[in-house]
mmCIF file of C-alpha atoms and ligand atoms in Angstrom:
data_model
loop_
_atom_site.group_PDB
_atom_site.id
_atom_site.type_symbol
_atom_site.label_atom_id
_atom_site.label_comp_id
_atom_site.label_asym_id
_atom_site.label_seq_id
_atom_site.Cartn_x
_atom_site.Cartn_y
_atom_site.Cartn_z
ATOM 1 C CA UNK A 1 17.793 -40.505 0.666
ATOM 2 C CA UNK A 2 18.864 -38.640 2.874
ATOM 3 C CA UNK A 3 19.057 -40.533 6.894
ATOM 4 C CA UNK A 4 18.029 -37.615 9.487
ATOM 5 C CA UNK A 5 18.862 -38.082 12.948
ATOM 6 C CA UNK A 6 16.830 -35.723 14.563
ATOM 7 C CA UNK A 7 17.612 -34.491 18.366
ATOM 8 C CA UNK A 8 14.671 -32.417 19.850
ATOM 9 C CA UNK A 9 11.744 -34.009 17.678
ATOM 10 C CA UNK A 10 8.736 -32.258 19.494
ATOM 11 C CA UNK A 11 9.734 -28.589 19.833
ATOM 12 C CA UNK A 12 9.189 -26.482 16.924
ATOM 13 C CA UNK A 13 11.921 -26.941 15.045
ATOM 14 C CA UNK A 14 11.372 -30.743 15.305
ATOM 15 C CA UNK A 15 7.922 -30.590 14.447
ATOM 16 C CA UNK A 16 9.027 -28.141 11.337
ATOM 17 C CA UNK A 17 10.943 -30.416 10.432
ATOM 18 C CA UNK A 18 9.146 -33.183 10.547
ATOM 19 C CA UNK A 19 6.670 -31.394 7.918
ATOM 20 C CA UNK A 20 9.936 -31.229 5.541
ATOM 21 C CA UNK A 21 10.186 -35.059 5.703
ATOM 22 C CA UNK A 22 6.372 -35.637 5.338
ATOM 23 C CA UNK A 23 6.831 -33.429 1.897
ATOM 24 C CA UNK A 24 9.079 -35.045 0.807
ATOM 25 C CA UNK A 25 9.299 -38.819 1.590
ATOM 26 C CA UNK A 26 10.998 -39.885 -1.027
ATOM 27 C CA UNK A 27 13.981 -37.854 -0.548
ATOM 28 C CA UNK A 28 14.229 -38.256 3.501
ATOM 29 C CA UNK A 29 13.762 -40.637 5.862
ATOM 30 C CA UNK A 30 14.281 -40.255 9.785
ATOM 31 C CA UNK A 31 16.487 -42.801 11.782
ATOM 32 C CA UNK A 32 16.568 -41.469 15.401
ATOM 33 C CA UNK A 33 14.808 -38.756 17.122
ATOM 34 C CA UNK A 34 15.273 -37.893 20.674
ATOM 35 C CA UNK A 35 12.550 -35.985 23.425
ATOM 36 C CA UNK A 36 13.069 -35.134 26.693
ATOM 37 C CA UNK A 37 10.000 -36.325 28.177
ATOM 38 C CA UNK A 38 6.961 -36.306 26.086
ATOM 39 C CA UNK A 39 6.429 -40.139 25.153
ATOM 40 C CA UNK A 40 2.513 -39.910 23.256
ATOM 41 C CA UNK A 41 4.397 -37.472 20.635
ATOM 42 C CA UNK A 42 7.540 -39.182 19.903
ATOM 43 C CA UNK A 43 5.250 -42.444 19.524
ATOM 44 C CA UNK A 44 3.462 -40.675 17.189
ATOM 45 C CA UNK A 45 6.540 -40.197 15.255
ATOM 46 C CA UNK A 46 7.845 -43.707 15.357
ATOM 47 C CA UNK A 47 4.672 -44.818 14.253
ATOM 48 C CA UNK A 48 4.583 -42.533 11.339
ATOM 49 C CA UNK A 49 8.395 -42.512 10.327
ATOM 50 C CA UNK A 50 9.321 -46.038 11.174
ATOM 51 C CA UNK A 51 11.741 -44.155 13.527
ATOM 52 C CA UNK A 52 14.110 -46.844 14.994
ATOM 53 C CA UNK A 53 16.467 -44.867 17.557
ATOM 54 C CA UNK A 54 14.831 -42.882 19.941
ATOM 55 C CA UNK A 55 16.604 -40.863 23.302
ATOM 56 C CA UNK A 56 14.405 -39.892 25.895
ATOM 57 C CA UNK A 57 15.470 -37.281 28.607
ATOM 58 C CA UNK A 58 14.137 -38.099 32.015
ATOM 59 C CA UNK A 59 14.184 -41.527 34.340
ATOM 60 C CA UNK A 60 10.028 -41.625 33.741
ATOM 61 C CA UNK A 61 10.150 -40.929 30.267
ATOM 62 C CA UNK A 62 12.647 -43.933 30.463
ATOM 63 C CA UNK A 63 10.290 -46.036 32.393
ATOM 64 C CA UNK A 64 7.184 -44.783 30.739
ATOM 65 C CA UNK A 65 8.062 -46.301 27.411
ATOM 66 C CA UNK A 66 6.615 -49.063 25.945
ATOM 67 C CA UNK A 67 9.773 -51.361 25.699
ATOM 68 C CA UNK A 68 7.453 -54.633 25.120
ATOM 69 C CA UNK A 69 5.059 -52.919 21.663
ATOM 70 C CA UNK A 70 8.585 -50.996 20.699
ATOM 71 C CA UNK A 71 10.994 -54.334 21.027
ATOM 72 C CA UNK A 72 12.734 -53.364 17.335
ATOM 73 C CA UNK A 73 12.671 -49.801 18.776
ATOM 74 C CA UNK A 74 16.427 -49.004 20.585
ATOM 75 C CA UNK A 75 16.085 -46.931 23.092
ATOM 76 C CA UNK A 76 18.814 -44.477 24.700
ATOM 77 C CA UNK A 77 18.622 -42.296 28.052
ATOM 78 C CA UNK A 78 20.027 -39.018 29.108
ATOM 79 C CA UNK A 79 22.547 -36.486 27.720
ATOM 80 C CA UNK A 80 24.910 -39.665 27.578
ATOM 81 C CA UNK A 81 22.133 -41.325 24.924
ATOM 82 C CA UNK A 82 22.284 -38.285 22.539
ATOM 83 C CA UNK A 83 25.811 -38.325 22.286
ATOM 84 C CA UNK A 84 25.673 -41.946 21.685
ATOM 85 C CA UNK A 85 23.117 -41.602 19.094
ATOM 86 C CA UNK A 86 25.337 -39.100 17.065
ATOM 87 C CA UNK A 87 28.251 -41.101 17.716
ATOM 88 C CA UNK A 88 26.550 -44.393 16.648
ATOM 89 C CA UNK A 89 23.987 -44.256 14.055
ATOM 90 C CA UNK A 90 24.277 -44.612 10.470
ATOM 91 C CA UNK A 91 22.900 -41.141 9.207
ATOM 92 C CA UNK A 92 23.799 -38.139 6.682
ATOM 93 C CA UNK A 93 22.536 -35.218 8.434
ATOM 94 C CA UNK A 94 22.015 -34.181 12.260
ATOM 95 C CA UNK A 95 19.646 -32.341 13.006
ATOM 96 C CA UNK A 96 19.977 -30.608 16.292
ATOM 97 C CA UNK A 97 17.055 -28.683 17.758
ATOM 98 C CA UNK A 98 18.302 -29.409 21.215
ATOM 99 C CA UNK A 99 17.647 -26.206 23.900
ATOM 100 C CA UNK A 100 20.962 -25.015 25.395
ATOM 101 C CA UNK A 101 24.491 -25.973 26.072
ATOM 102 C CA UNK A 102 23.324 -30.011 25.830
ATOM 103 C CA UNK A 103 23.358 -29.513 22.158
ATOM 104 C CA UNK A 104 26.660 -28.894 22.121
ATOM 105 C CA UNK A 105 28.545 -32.343 22.813
ATOM 106 C CA UNK A 106 26.381 -34.220 19.881
ATOM 107 C CA UNK A 107 27.868 -31.669 17.671
ATOM 108 C CA UNK A 108 31.129 -31.607 17.981
ATOM 109 C CA UNK A 109 30.223 -35.946 17.910
ATOM 110 C CA UNK A 110 28.777 -35.718 14.490
ATOM 111 C CA UNK A 111 31.363 -33.716 13.172
ATOM 112 C CA UNK A 112 34.133 -35.620 14.182
ATOM 113 C CA UNK A 113 32.215 -38.122 12.063
ATOM 114 C CA UNK A 114 32.296 -35.801 8.725
ATOM 115 C CA UNK A 115 28.570 -35.711 9.450
ATOM 116 C CA UNK A 116 26.608 -32.604 8.372
ATOM 117 C CA UNK A 117 25.197 -30.832 11.140
ATOM 118 C CA UNK A 118 21.737 -28.455 10.369
ATOM 119 C CA UNK A 119 21.997 -26.370 13.502
ATOM 120 C CA UNK A 120 19.013 -24.142 15.336
ATOM 121 C CA UNK A 121 20.546 -25.408 18.642
ATOM 122 C CA UNK A 122 22.903 -21.948 18.554
ATOM 123 C CA UNK A 123 24.065 -22.715 21.562
ATOM 124 C CA UNK A 124 26.325 -25.167 20.616
ATOM 125 C CA UNK A 125 28.438 -22.098 18.447
ATOM 126 C CA UNK A 126 28.038 -20.348 21.459
ATOM 127 C CA UNK A 127 29.503 -22.159 23.962
ATOM 128 C CA UNK A 128 32.498 -24.282 21.714
ATOM 129 C CA UNK A 129 32.279 -22.075 18.716
ATOM 130 C CA UNK A 130 36.540 -22.088 18.703
ATOM 131 C CA UNK A 131 36.299 -25.798 19.307
ATOM 132 C CA UNK A 132 34.077 -26.610 17.085
ATOM 133 C CA UNK A 133 36.482 -24.288 14.455
ATOM 134 C CA UNK A 134 39.543 -26.736 15.063
ATOM 135 C CA UNK A 135 37.203 -29.651 14.949
ATOM 136 C CA UNK A 136 36.446 -29.115 11.610
ATOM 137 C CA UNK A 137 39.736 -28.266 10.690
ATOM 138 C CA UNK A 138 40.958 -31.700 11.755
ATOM 139 C CA UNK A 139 37.789 -33.863 10.661
ATOM 140 C CA UNK A 140 36.065 -31.900 8.027
ATOM 141 C CA UNK A 141 32.018 -32.126 8.416
ATOM 142 C CA UNK A 142 29.896 -30.065 7.425
ATOM 143 C CA UNK A 143 28.060 -27.363 9.780
ATOM 144 C CA UNK A 144 24.956 -25.654 8.330
ATOM 145 C CA UNK A 145 22.199 -22.990 9.905
ATOM 146 C CA UNK A 146 18.793 -23.461 10.668
ATOM 147 C CA UNK A 147 18.435 -19.785 12.085
ATOM 148 C CA UNK A 148 16.511 -17.570 10.068
ATOM 149 C CA UNK A 149 19.362 -15.080 10.079
ATOM 150 C CA UNK A 150 21.876 -17.068 9.238
ATOM 151 C CA UNK A 151 20.329 -19.285 6.438
ATOM 152 C CA UNK A 152 19.932 -15.637 4.884
ATOM 153 C CA UNK A 153 22.802 -14.888 4.836
ATOM 154 C CA UNK A 154 24.413 -18.160 3.599
ATOM 155 C CA UNK A 155 21.488 -17.791 1.162
ATOM 156 C CA UNK A 156 22.837 -13.937 0.229
ATOM 157 C CA UNK A 157 26.773 -15.457 -0.140
ATOM 158 C CA UNK A 158 25.790 -17.585 -3.009
ATOM 159 C CA UNK A 159 28.417 -17.416 -5.663
ATOM 160 C CA UNK A 160 30.137 -14.494 -3.891
ATOM 161 C CA UNK A 161 33.926 -14.438 -2.600
ATOM 162 C CA UNK A 162 34.784 -13.934 1.122
ATOM 163 C CA UNK A 163 36.865 -11.379 0.326
ATOM 164 C CA UNK A 164 34.280 -9.227 -1.275
ATOM 165 C CA UNK A 165 32.123 -8.969 2.071
ATOM 166 C CA UNK A 166 32.260 -5.884 4.066
ATOM 167 C CA UNK A 167 29.471 -6.442 7.278
ATOM 168 C CA UNK A 168 26.086 -8.491 7.882
ATOM 169 C CA UNK A 169 23.191 -7.266 9.397
ATOM 170 C CA UNK A 170 21.257 -9.561 11.045
ATOM 171 C CA UNK A 171 17.876 -8.152 11.483
ATOM 172 C CA UNK A 172 15.714 -8.577 15.150
ATOM 173 C CA UNK A 173 12.195 -8.041 15.303
ATOM 174 C CA UNK A 174 12.881 -6.435 18.499
ATOM 175 C CA UNK A 175 10.577 -8.852 20.683
ATOM 176 C CA UNK A 176 7.885 -7.688 23.040
ATOM 177 C CA UNK A 177 9.505 -4.845 24.877
ATOM 178 C CA UNK A 178 10.694 -3.025 21.758
ATOM 179 C CA UNK A 179 8.222 -0.130 22.973
ATOM 180 C CA UNK A 180 8.118 -0.813 26.875
ATOM 181 C CA UNK A 181 9.848 1.658 28.401
ATOM 182 C CA UNK A 182 12.526 1.745 30.919
ATOM 183 C CA UNK A 183 11.033 2.427 34.125
ATOM 184 C CA UNK A 184 8.081 -0.718 33.180
ATOM 185 C CA UNK A 185 11.092 -3.513 32.893
ATOM 186 C CA UNK A 186 11.299 -4.493 36.485
ATOM 187 C CA UNK A 187 7.800 -5.417 36.349
ATOM 188 C CA UNK A 188 7.791 -7.611 33.170
ATOM 189 C CA UNK A 189 5.666 -11.083 34.669
ATOM 190 C CA UNK A 190 6.273 -14.707 32.821
ATOM 191 C CA UNK A 191 3.460 -14.141 31.035
ATOM 192 C CA UNK A 192 4.051 -10.976 29.049
ATOM 193 C CA UNK A 193 7.487 -12.378 28.433
ATOM 194 C CA UNK A 194 6.062 -16.037 26.812
ATOM 195 C CA UNK A 195 4.189 -13.475 24.598
ATOM 196 C CA UNK A 196 6.696 -13.313 21.163
ATOM 197 C CA UNK A 197 5.055 -10.765 17.860
ATOM 198 C CA UNK A 198 6.166 -12.726 14.930
ATOM 199 C CA UNK A 199 8.086 -16.445 15.926
ATOM 200 C CA UNK A 200 5.742 -19.314 18.159
ATOM 201 C CA UNK A 201 8.932 -21.146 19.925
ATOM 202 C CA UNK A 202 9.337 -22.704 23.121
ATOM 203 C CA UNK A 203 9.735 -20.993 25.995
ATOM 204 C CA UNK A 204 13.688 -20.375 26.981
ATOM 205 C CA UNK A 205 14.136 -19.147 23.341
ATOM 206 C CA UNK A 206 10.959 -16.867 23.774
ATOM 207 C CA UNK A 207 12.682 -15.630 26.551
ATOM 208 C CA UNK A 208 16.390 -14.663 24.813
ATOM 209 C CA UNK A 209 14.108 -12.953 22.418
ATOM 210 C CA UNK A 210 12.407 -11.077 24.620
ATOM 211 C CA UNK A 211 15.963 -9.772 26.287
ATOM 212 C CA UNK A 212 18.010 -9.821 22.725
ATOM 213 C CA UNK A 213 20.112 -12.588 24.309
ATOM 214 C CA UNK A 214 19.082 -14.440 21.756
ATOM 215 C CA UNK A 215 20.281 -11.857 19.169
ATOM 216 C CA UNK A 216 23.727 -11.108 20.697
ATOM 217 C CA UNK A 217 23.894 -15.208 20.517
ATOM 218 C CA UNK A 218 22.805 -15.075 16.686
ATOM 219 C CA UNK A 219 26.358 -12.876 16.538
ATOM 220 C CA UNK A 220 28.261 -14.660 18.262
ATOM 221 C CA UNK A 221 26.884 -17.879 15.870
ATOM 222 C CA UNK A 222 27.285 -15.502 12.800
ATOM 223 C CA UNK A 223 31.080 -15.493 14.008
ATOM 224 C CA UNK A 224 31.539 -18.608 13.943
ATOM 225 C CA UNK A 225 29.300 -19.826 11.067
ATOM 226 C CA UNK A 226 30.920 -17.105 8.781
ATOM 227 C CA UNK A 227 34.261 -15.832 10.045
ATOM 228 C CA UNK A 228 33.616 -12.827 10.097
ATOM 229 C CA UNK A 229 34.947 -10.201 12.930
ATOM 230 C CA UNK A 230 32.594 -8.361 15.341
ATOM 231 C CA UNK A 231 33.481 -5.335 13.604
ATOM 232 C CA UNK A 232 31.466 -6.237 11.096
ATOM 233 C CA UNK A 233 28.366 -7.720 12.545
ATOM 234 C CA UNK A 234 25.504 -5.147 12.758
ATOM 235 C CA UNK A 235 21.914 -5.197 14.305
ATOM 236 C CA UNK A 236 18.620 -3.625 13.190
ATOM 237 C CA UNK A 237 15.621 -4.254 14.492
ATOM 238 C CA UNK A 238 12.791 -4.845 11.896
ATOM 239 C CA UNK A 239 9.794 -5.194 13.480
ATOM 240 C CA UNK A 240 7.965 -7.673 10.592
ATOM 241 C CA UNK A 241 10.424 -10.269 10.188
ATOM 242 C CA UNK A 242 10.320 -9.816 6.550
ATOM 243 C CA UNK A 243 14.209 -9.450 5.681
ATOM 244 C CA UNK A 244 15.839 -12.377 7.496
ATOM 245 C CA UNK A 245 19.222 -10.794 7.351
ATOM 246 C CA UNK A 246 21.743 -8.875 4.893
ATOM 247 C CA UNK A 247 25.430 -8.630 3.388
ATOM 248 C CA UNK A 248 26.982 -5.733 2.485
ATOM 249 C CA UNK A 249 29.290 -6.189 -0.025
ATOM 250 C CA UNK A 250 32.696 -4.216 -0.191
ATOM 251 C CA UNK A 251 30.850 -2.100 -4.253
ATOM 252 C CA UNK A 252 28.292 -0.753 -1.685
ATOM 253 C CA UNK A 253 25.546 -3.790 -2.933
ATOM 254 C CA UNK A 254 23.243 -5.034 -0.033
ATOM 255 C CA UNK A 255 21.589 -8.450 -0.850
ATOM 256 C CA UNK A 256 18.954 -9.492 1.673
ATOM 257 C CA UNK A 257 17.347 -12.660 1.747
ATOM 258 C CA UNK A 258 13.304 -11.965 2.457
ATOM 259 C CA UNK A 259 9.986 -13.621 2.874
ATOM 260 C CA UNK A 260 7.182 -14.376 5.054
ATOM 261 C CA UNK A 261 8.499 -16.074 8.405
ATOM 262 C CA UNK A 262 8.193 -19.315 7.982
ATOM 263 C CA UNK A 263 11.110 -21.876 9.939
ATOM 264 C CA UNK A 264 10.312 -24.154 7.305
ATOM 265 C CA UNK A 265 12.316 -22.857 4.587
ATOM 266 C CA UNK A 266 15.467 -22.750 6.269
ATOM 267 C CA UNK A 267 15.541 -26.607 7.714
ATOM 268 C CA UNK A 268 14.824 -27.499 4.212
ATOM 269 C CA UNK A 269 17.390 -25.280 2.644
ATOM 270 C CA UNK A 270 19.977 -26.979 5.292
ATOM 271 C CA UNK A 271 18.485 -30.418 4.667
ATOM 272 C CA UNK A 272 19.363 -29.642 0.556
ATOM 273 C CA UNK A 273 22.333 -27.769 0.447
ATOM 274 C CA UNK A 274 23.108 -26.013 -1.877
ATOM 275 C CA UNK A 275 19.594 -27.133 -3.845
ATOM 276 C CA UNK A 276 16.332 -25.815 -3.170
ATOM 277 C CA UNK A 277 13.211 -28.105 -3.387
ATOM 278 C CA UNK A 278 9.615 -26.304 -3.580
ATOM 279 C CA UNK A 279 7.585 -25.429 -0.904
ATOM 280 C CA UNK A 280 4.278 -24.251 -1.348
ATOM 281 C CA UNK A 281 3.636 -22.011 1.291
ATOM 282 C CA UNK A 282 1.703 -18.387 0.906
ATOM 283 C CA UNK A 283 4.318 -16.023 -0.673
ATOM 284 C CA UNK A 284 5.145 -12.401 0.418
ATOM 285 C CA UNK A 285 3.704 -9.367 -1.401
ATOM 286 C CA UNK A 286 5.438 -6.166 -0.697
ATOM 287 C CA UNK A 287 2.393 -4.238 -2.184
ATOM 288 C CA UNK A 288 -0.420 -5.857 0.899
ATOM 289 C CA UNK A 289 2.303 -4.929 3.160
ATOM 290 C CA UNK A 290 2.646 -1.679 2.365
ATOM 291 C CA UNK A 291 5.770 -0.467 4.393
ATOM 292 C CA UNK A 292 8.669 -2.469 6.200
ATOM 293 C CA UNK A 293 10.241 -0.339 9.035
ATOM 294 C CA UNK A 294 14.013 -0.730 10.772
ATOM 295 C CA UNK A 295 15.147 0.535 14.035
ATOM 296 C CA UNK A 296 18.802 1.017 15.572
ATOM 297 C CA UNK A 297 18.479 -1.564 18.943
ATOM 298 C CA UNK A 298 18.132 0.162 22.062
ATOM 299 C CA UNK A 299 21.570 -1.325 24.134
ATOM 300 C CA UNK A 300 20.543 0.320 27.644
ATOM 301 C CA UNK A 301 16.897 -1.113 27.853
ATOM 302 C CA UNK A 302 18.713 -4.692 25.909
ATOM 303 C CA UNK A 303 21.655 -5.075 28.090
ATOM 304 C CA UNK A 304 22.269 -8.530 27.254
ATOM 305 C CA UNK A 305 23.241 -7.169 23.418
ATOM 306 C CA UNK A 306 26.305 -6.049 24.668
ATOM 307 C CA UNK A 307 27.103 -8.682 26.922
ATOM 308 C CA UNK A 308 26.868 -10.902 23.931
ATOM 309 C CA UNK A 309 29.098 -9.167 22.275
ATOM 310 C CA UNK A 310 31.594 -8.359 25.073
ATOM 311 C CA UNK A 311 31.378 -12.364 25.695
ATOM 312 C CA UNK A 312 32.069 -12.655 21.899
ATOM 313 C CA UNK A 313 34.941 -10.137 21.728
ATOM 314 C CA UNK A 314 37.058 -11.627 24.763
ATOM 315 C CA UNK A 315 36.147 -15.745 23.629
ATOM 316 C CA UNK A 316 37.676 -18.723 24.888
ATOM 317 C CA UNK A 317 35.357 -19.457 27.908
ATOM 318 C CA UNK A 318 33.599 -16.309 28.326
ATOM 319 C CA UNK A 319 30.857 -17.091 26.041
ATOM 320 C CA UNK A 320 30.398 -20.384 27.834
ATOM 321 C CA UNK A 321 30.068 -18.524 31.462
ATOM 322 C CA UNK A 322 27.469 -16.449 29.389
ATOM 323 C CA UNK A 323 25.406 -18.828 28.076
ATOM 324 C CA UNK A 324 25.321 -21.377 31.264
ATOM 325 C CA UNK A 325 24.471 -17.907 33.605
ATOM 326 C CA UNK A 326 21.943 -17.048 31.195
ATOM 327 C CA UNK A 327 19.987 -20.554 30.764
ATOM 328 C CA UNK A 328 19.777 -20.519 35.047
ATOM 329 C CA UNK A 329 19.121 -16.942 34.912
ATOM 330 C CA UNK A 330 16.335 -17.919 32.529
ATOM 331 C CA UNK A 331 14.923 -20.708 34.250
ATOM 332 C CA UNK A 332 14.530 -19.331 37.381
ATOM 333 C CA UNK A 333 12.767 -16.444 36.087
ATOM 334 C CA UNK A 334 10.071 -19.060 34.481
ATOM 335 C CA UNK A 335 10.589 -20.366 38.009
ATOM 336 C CA UNK A 336 9.551 -17.070 38.902
ATOM 337 C CA UNK A 337 12.126 -16.897 41.547
ATOM 338 C CA UNK A 338 13.716 -13.641 40.262
ATOM 339 C CA UNK A 339 12.465 -10.761 38.131
ATOM 340 C CA UNK A 340 13.171 -10.059 34.828
ATOM 341 C CA UNK A 341 15.391 -7.460 35.136
ATOM 342 C CA UNK A 342 17.344 -10.011 36.906
ATOM 343 C CA UNK A 343 18.501 -11.756 34.281
ATOM 344 C CA UNK A 344 20.763 -9.359 32.286
ATOM 345 C CA UNK A 345 22.564 -8.643 35.699
ATOM 346 C CA UNK A 346 23.288 -12.609 37.055
ATOM 347 C CA UNK A 347 24.785 -12.946 33.305
ATOM 348 C CA UNK A 348 26.673 -9.649 33.728
ATOM 349 C CA UNK A 349 28.168 -10.546 37.122
ATOM 350 C CA UNK A 350 29.078 -14.260 35.945
ATOM 351 C CA UNK A 351 30.765 -13.160 33.109
ATOM 352 C CA UNK A 352 32.543 -10.305 35.515
ATOM 353 C CA UNK A 353 33.703 -12.929 38.189
ATOM 354 C CA UNK A 354 34.884 -15.236 35.453
ATOM 355 C CA UNK A 355 38.921 -15.899 34.923
ATOM 356 C CA UNK A 356 38.588 -16.423 31.164
ATOM 357 C CA UNK A 357 40.857 -19.216 30.158
ATOM 358 C CA UNK A 358 41.449 -20.069 26.143
ATOM 359 C CA UNK A 359 38.691 -22.598 24.824
ATOM 360 C CA UNK A 360 40.858 -25.645 24.845
ATOM 361 C CA UNK A 361 38.432 -28.765 24.487
ATOM 362 C CA UNK A 362 35.028 -30.413 25.010
ATOM 363 C CA UNK A 363 35.696 -31.653 27.976
ATOM 364 C CA UNK A 364 36.796 -28.078 29.524
ATOM 365 C CA UNK A 365 33.749 -25.978 28.097
ATOM 366 C CA UNK A 366 31.614 -28.824 29.224
ATOM 367 C CA UNK A 367 32.845 -28.234 32.988
ATOM 368 C CA UNK A 368 33.282 -24.018 32.863
ATOM 369 C CA UNK A 369 29.288 -24.782 31.560
ATOM 370 C CA UNK A 370 28.519 -26.833 34.707
ATOM 371 C CA UNK A 371 30.362 -24.604 37.396
ATOM 372 C CA UNK A 372 28.535 -22.090 36.131
ATOM 373 C CA UNK A 373 25.137 -23.562 36.358
ATOM 374 C CA UNK A 374 25.880 -24.268 40.529
ATOM 375 C CA UNK A 375 27.285 -20.745 40.851
ATOM 376 C CA UNK A 376 24.506 -19.088 39.561
ATOM 377 C CA UNK A 377 21.994 -21.967 41.102
ATOM 378 C CA UNK A 378 24.065 -21.683 44.535
ATOM 379 C CA UNK A 379 23.114 -18.164 44.332
ATOM 380 C CA UNK A 380 19.595 -16.661 43.361
ATOM 381 C CA UNK A 381 17.835 -20.354 43.144
ATOM 382 C CA UNK A 382 16.747 -20.354 46.704
HETATM 383 MG MG1 MG B 401 16.570 -16.468 14.693
#
């Protein structure tokens, strides 16, 4: 029985994880969950999976929780609660499906205990990839990607020697503005930015996908997960999202992992890695599909992609600034305080103004994260 702690249990990754647990109830159990404020959905999960621990994000949610009815359930609160659960509970895998850099501390806590972390929270690796690498060296622990692209790469690497890897290509759907002329970007509304062509996800990652910030994050994520240089990392736009990513080897062979877009595959693969368990979803039929298309990404219309590559190359505390300024900029855009094109401008400015330091510890990264958030909020959040 694999005991799962699921942080971010009611989002799109959380509910897909639920489906995986439901599919193999004899192999998976859910010991703890976290929600920001969706108490109703959390109670359904507690009832269905006999969850014994829950952390809630807000004071309101904490007060709303029916403690009398659920006296056997241990209740935690806030960022501290997430960390406590990762540090204290008895689990085998942490599925980290939190949104934003709040996921970083629980990832580190789980790895410090030598646990397996199935990571959907890419911000953990973006802000703290160097710290995480050191923690894993010292304490062990296993990091498995839940991102479809990185799961694809992991699958392509099965049985291969790392010295035979020449490059990795991450595919991108291109988002809803793939064909939008550059003079139209200043008019992009919140509503149009929230419509992703292939994946249904939460608002933060949907905006990140539309700016290609998400793809840039994925390059940083790949750099840390697979210990590969930015020179060996490529992006290709592939609107159908059928090839989830590929690896080129030194003999010219290219391995690609394909399939219909479905997050349950990467989630379940991370939970059972290196084994596979059946999923009876619709199958890929290439003849019906007819054709797949590929394009070079447009770095001018999507400046966030280059911002990520530059921040990733700089390393140290710069990626934490990149991420924090983006989190606040996206929040401000969603709250209609800034224009769509301001997201890239704000991130670029925050990275430029920052004086790079070597990444030393979790505490330092968290303090850079907080500083950047308040700087950006003060300057643009009125
Ligand atoms: Mg992805």
